[in-house]
CSV table of C-alpha atoms and ligand atoms in Angstrom, one decimal:
chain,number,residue,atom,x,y,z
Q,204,UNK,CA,-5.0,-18.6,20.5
Q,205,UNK,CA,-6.1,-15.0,19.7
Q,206,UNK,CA,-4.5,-12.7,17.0
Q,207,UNK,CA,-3.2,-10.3,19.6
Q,208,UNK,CA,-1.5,-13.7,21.0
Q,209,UNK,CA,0.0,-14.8,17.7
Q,210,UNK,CA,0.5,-11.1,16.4
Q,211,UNK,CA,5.0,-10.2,16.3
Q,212,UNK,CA,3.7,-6.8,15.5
Q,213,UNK,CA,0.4,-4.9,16.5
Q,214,UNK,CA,-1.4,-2.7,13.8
Q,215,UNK,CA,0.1,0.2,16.0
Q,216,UNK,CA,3.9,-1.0,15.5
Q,217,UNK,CA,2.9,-1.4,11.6
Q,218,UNK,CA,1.9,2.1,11.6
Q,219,UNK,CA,5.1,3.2,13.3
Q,220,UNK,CA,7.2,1.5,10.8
Q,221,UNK,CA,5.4,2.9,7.7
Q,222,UNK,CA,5.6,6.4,9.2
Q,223,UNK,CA,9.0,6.3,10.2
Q,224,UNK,CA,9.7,5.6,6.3
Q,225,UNK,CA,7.5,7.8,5.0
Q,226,UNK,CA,9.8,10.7,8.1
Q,227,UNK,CA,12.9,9.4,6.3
Q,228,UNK,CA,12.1,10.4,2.4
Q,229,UNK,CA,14.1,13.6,1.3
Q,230,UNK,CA,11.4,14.9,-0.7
Q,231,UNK,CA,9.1,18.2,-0.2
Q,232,UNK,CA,5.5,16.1,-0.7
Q,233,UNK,CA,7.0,12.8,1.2
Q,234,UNK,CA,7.8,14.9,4.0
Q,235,UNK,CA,4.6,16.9,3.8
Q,236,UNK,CA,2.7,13.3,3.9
Q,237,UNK,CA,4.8,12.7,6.7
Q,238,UNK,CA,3.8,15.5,8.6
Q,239,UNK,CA,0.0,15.3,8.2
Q,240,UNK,CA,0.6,11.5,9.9
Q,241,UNK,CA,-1.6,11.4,13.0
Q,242,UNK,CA,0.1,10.2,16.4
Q,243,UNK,CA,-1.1,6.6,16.4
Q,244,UNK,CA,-2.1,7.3,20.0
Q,245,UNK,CA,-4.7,9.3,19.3
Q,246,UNK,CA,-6.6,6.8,17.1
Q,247,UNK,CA,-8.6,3.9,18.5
Q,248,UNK,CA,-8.7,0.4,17.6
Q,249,UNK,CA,-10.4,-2.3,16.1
Q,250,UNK,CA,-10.6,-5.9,16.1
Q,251,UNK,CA,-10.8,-7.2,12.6
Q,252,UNK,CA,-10.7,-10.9,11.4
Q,253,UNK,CA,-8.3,-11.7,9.0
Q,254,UNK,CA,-8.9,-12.2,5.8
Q,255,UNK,CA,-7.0,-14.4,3.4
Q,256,UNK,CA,-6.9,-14.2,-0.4
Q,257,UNK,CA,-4.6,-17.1,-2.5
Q,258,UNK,CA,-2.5,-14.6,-4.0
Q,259,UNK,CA,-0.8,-13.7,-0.6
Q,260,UNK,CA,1.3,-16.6,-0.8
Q,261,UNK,CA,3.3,-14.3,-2.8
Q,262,UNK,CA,4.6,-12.3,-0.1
Q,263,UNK,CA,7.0,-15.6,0.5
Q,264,UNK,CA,8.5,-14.5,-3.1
Q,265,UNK,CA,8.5,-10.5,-3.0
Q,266,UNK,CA,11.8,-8.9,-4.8
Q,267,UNK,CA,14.5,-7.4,-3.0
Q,268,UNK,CA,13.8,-4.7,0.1
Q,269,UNK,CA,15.9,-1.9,0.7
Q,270,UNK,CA,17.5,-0.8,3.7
Q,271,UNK,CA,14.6,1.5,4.7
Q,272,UNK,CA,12.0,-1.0,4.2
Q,273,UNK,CA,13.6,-4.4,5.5
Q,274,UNK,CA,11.7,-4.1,9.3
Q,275,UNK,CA,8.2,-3.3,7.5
Q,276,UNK,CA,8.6,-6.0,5.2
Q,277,UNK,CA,9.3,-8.2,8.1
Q,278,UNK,CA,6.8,-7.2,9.6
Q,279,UNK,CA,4.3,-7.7,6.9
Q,280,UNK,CA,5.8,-11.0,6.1
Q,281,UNK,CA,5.3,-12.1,10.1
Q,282,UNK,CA,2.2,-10.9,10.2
Q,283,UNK,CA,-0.1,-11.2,7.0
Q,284,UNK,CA,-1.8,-14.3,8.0
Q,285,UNK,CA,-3.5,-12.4,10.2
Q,286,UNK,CA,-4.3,-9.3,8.3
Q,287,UNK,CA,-7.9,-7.9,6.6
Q,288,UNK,CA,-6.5,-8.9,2.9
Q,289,UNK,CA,-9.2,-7.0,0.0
Q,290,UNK,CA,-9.8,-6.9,-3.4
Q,291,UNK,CA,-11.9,-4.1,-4.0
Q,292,UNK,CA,-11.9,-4.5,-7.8
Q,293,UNK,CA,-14.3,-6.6,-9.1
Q,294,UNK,CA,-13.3,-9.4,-12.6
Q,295,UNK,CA,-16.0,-7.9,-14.6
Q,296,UNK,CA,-14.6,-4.0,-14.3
Q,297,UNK,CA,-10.5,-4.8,-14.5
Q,298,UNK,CA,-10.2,-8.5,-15.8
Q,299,UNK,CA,-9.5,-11.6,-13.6
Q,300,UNK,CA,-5.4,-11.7,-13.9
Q,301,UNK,CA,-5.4,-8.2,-12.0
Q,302,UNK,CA,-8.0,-9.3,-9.5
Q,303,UNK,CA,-6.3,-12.4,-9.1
Q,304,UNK,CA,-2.9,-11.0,-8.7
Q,305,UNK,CA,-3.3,-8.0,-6.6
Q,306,UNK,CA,-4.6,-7.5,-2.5
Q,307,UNK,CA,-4.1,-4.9,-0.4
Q,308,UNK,CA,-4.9,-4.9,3.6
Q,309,UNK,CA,-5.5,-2.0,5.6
Q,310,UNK,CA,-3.3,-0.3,8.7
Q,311,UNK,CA,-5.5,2.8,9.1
Q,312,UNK,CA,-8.6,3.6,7.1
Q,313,UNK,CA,-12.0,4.1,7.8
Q,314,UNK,CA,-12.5,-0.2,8.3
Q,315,UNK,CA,-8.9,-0.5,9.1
Q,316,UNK,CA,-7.6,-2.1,12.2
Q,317,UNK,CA,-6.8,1.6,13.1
Q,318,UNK,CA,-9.3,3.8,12.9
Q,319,UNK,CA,-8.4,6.4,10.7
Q,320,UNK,CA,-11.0,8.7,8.8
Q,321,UNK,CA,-8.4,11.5,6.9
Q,322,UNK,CA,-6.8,9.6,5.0
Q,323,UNK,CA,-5.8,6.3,4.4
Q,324,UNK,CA,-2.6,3.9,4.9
Q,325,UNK,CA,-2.2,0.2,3.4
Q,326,UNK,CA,0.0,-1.9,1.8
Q,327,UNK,CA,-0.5,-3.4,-1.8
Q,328,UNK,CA,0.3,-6.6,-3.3
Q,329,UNK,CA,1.4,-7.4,-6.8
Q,330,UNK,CA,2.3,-10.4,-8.4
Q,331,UNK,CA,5.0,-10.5,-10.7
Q,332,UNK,CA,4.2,-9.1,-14.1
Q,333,UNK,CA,0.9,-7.7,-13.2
Q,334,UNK,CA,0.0,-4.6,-14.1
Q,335,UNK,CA,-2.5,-2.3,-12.2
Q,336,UNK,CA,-4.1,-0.3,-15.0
Q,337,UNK,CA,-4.0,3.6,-15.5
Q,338,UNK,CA,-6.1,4.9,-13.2
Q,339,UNK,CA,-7.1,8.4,-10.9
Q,340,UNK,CA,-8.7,9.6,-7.7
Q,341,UNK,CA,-9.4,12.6,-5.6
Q,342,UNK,CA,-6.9,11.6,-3.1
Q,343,UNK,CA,-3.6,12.6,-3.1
Q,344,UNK,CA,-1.1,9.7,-3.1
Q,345,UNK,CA,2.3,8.6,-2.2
Q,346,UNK,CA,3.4,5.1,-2.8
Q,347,UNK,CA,6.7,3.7,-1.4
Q,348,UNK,CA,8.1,0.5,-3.0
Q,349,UNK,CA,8.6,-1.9,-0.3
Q,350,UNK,CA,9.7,-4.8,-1.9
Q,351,UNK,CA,10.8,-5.8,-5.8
Q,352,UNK,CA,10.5,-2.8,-8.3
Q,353,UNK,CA,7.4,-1.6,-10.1
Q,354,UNK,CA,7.4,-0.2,-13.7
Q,355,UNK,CA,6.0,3.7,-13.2
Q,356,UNK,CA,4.0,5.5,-15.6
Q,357,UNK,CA,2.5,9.1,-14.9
Q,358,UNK,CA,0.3,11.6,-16.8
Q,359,UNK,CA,2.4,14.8,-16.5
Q,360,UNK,CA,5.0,13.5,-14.5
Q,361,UNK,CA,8.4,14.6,-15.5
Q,362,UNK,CA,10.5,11.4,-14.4
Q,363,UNK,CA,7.7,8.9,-15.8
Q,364,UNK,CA,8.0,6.2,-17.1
Q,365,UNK,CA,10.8,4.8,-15.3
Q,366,UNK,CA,11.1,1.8,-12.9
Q,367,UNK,CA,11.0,2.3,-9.2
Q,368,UNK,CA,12.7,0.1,-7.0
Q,369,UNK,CA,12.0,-0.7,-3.4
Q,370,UNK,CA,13.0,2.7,-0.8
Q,371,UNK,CA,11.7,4.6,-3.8
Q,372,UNK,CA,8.9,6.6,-3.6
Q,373,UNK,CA,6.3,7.9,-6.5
Q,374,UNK,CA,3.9,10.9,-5.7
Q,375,UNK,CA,0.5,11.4,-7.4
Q,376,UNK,CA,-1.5,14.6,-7.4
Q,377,UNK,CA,-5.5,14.3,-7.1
Q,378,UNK,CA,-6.6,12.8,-10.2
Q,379,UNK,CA,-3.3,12.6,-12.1
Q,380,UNK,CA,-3.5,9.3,-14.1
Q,381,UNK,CA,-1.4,6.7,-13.2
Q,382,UNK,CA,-0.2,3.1,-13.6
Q,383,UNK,CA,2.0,0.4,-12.3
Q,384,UNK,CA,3.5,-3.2,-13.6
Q,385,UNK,CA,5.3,-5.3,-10.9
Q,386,UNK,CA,8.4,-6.7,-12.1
Q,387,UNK,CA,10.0,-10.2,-11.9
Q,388,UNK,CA,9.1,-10.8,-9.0
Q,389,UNK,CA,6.1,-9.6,-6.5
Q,390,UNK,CA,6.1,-6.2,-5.7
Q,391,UNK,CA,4.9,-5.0,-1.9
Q,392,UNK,CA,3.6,-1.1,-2.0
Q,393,UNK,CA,3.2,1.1,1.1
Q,394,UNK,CA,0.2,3.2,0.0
Q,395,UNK,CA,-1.3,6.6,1.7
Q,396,UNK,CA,-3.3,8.7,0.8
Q,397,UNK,CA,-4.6,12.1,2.1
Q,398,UNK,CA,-7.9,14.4,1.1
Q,399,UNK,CA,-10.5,13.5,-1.1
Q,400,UNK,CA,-12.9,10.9,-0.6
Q,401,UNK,CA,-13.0,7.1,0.2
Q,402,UNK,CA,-13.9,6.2,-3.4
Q,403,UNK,CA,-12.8,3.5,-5.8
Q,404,UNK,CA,-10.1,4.7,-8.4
Q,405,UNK,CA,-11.6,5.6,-11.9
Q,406,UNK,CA,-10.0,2.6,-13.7
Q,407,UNK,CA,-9.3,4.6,-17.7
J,710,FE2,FE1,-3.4,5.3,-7.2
């Protein structure tokens, strides 16, 4: 059988559900995010072979979804077998229990199944109890917990440290430093990010 065959959701539907709860966020820079969304129409297609990674099996055990996020997470969960699952860190530069613990596959990026060259929309994957380290980048950044809750810590950030639970969201401006911990259970992540360049976060 081909992917499209086996495929509940095509990469297009995936980006309809991220956008639509990106739309839904009551918050000036969510909504501004939002807005800057391309329609998925305009934006060809690519045919990428999945790529699988052992730590996906956590997806089975992600923590508790929120009303706005249950059908992504669904859809995630139907479909992940058949995603483009990366690790773009390598164990000598973060440490093997992150690499180990962490994946993230693409819906539109410049290699994503949707062609998308402004900016950049995936979803991240984080075993319970890992931390992704402070880090920065050009980009500007919006992450909305899907799944589970994340421990939240911000340079400059008013409401930071605090834990962020899935339907939350957690704004970063370009190279504000920032870092995550997944809690009890494995956290999903609904990443974008807008401006700057394609580049691989300063890990500091
Ligand atoms: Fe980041």
């Amino acid at each position: 059988m081909t992917r499209d065959i086996n495929l509940s959701y095509s990469p297009k539907e995936i980006f309809e559900l991220a956008g639509n709860i990106v739309s839904r966020l009551s918050d000036e820079n969510a909504s501004s995010f939002a807005a800057g969304l391309p329609n998925v129409n305009s934006l060809s297609l690519r045919e990428l072979a999945p790529s699988l990674l052992p730590i996906i099996n956590s997806i089975k055990s992600v923590g508790a979804v929120s009303e706005s996020t249950s059908e992504l997470v669904a859809a995630i969960k139907d479909t992940y077998e058949f995603q483009a699952w990366r690790q773009p860190y390598s164990e000598k530069d973060i440490g093997a229990t992150f690499t180990n613990g962490s994946a993230w596959f693409p819906i539109a990026d410049v290699n994503g199944p949707i062609v998308y060259t402004e900016g950049l929309v995936e979803i991240m994957l984080l075993n319970s109890g890992i931390t992704y380290p402070k880090h920065s980048h050009s980009p500007e950044e919006l992450y909305i917990v899907l799944a589970g809750q994340v421990w939240w810590e911000a340079d400059g950030a008013a409401d930071s440290p605090t834990w962020k639970k899935a339907g939350e969201f957690i704004h970063h401006l370009p190279h504000q430093e920032h870092a995550i911990t997944a809690g009890d259970d494995a956290v999903l992540i609904l990443n974008l990010w807008r401006g700057g360049s394609f580049e691989m976060p300063n890990i500091t």
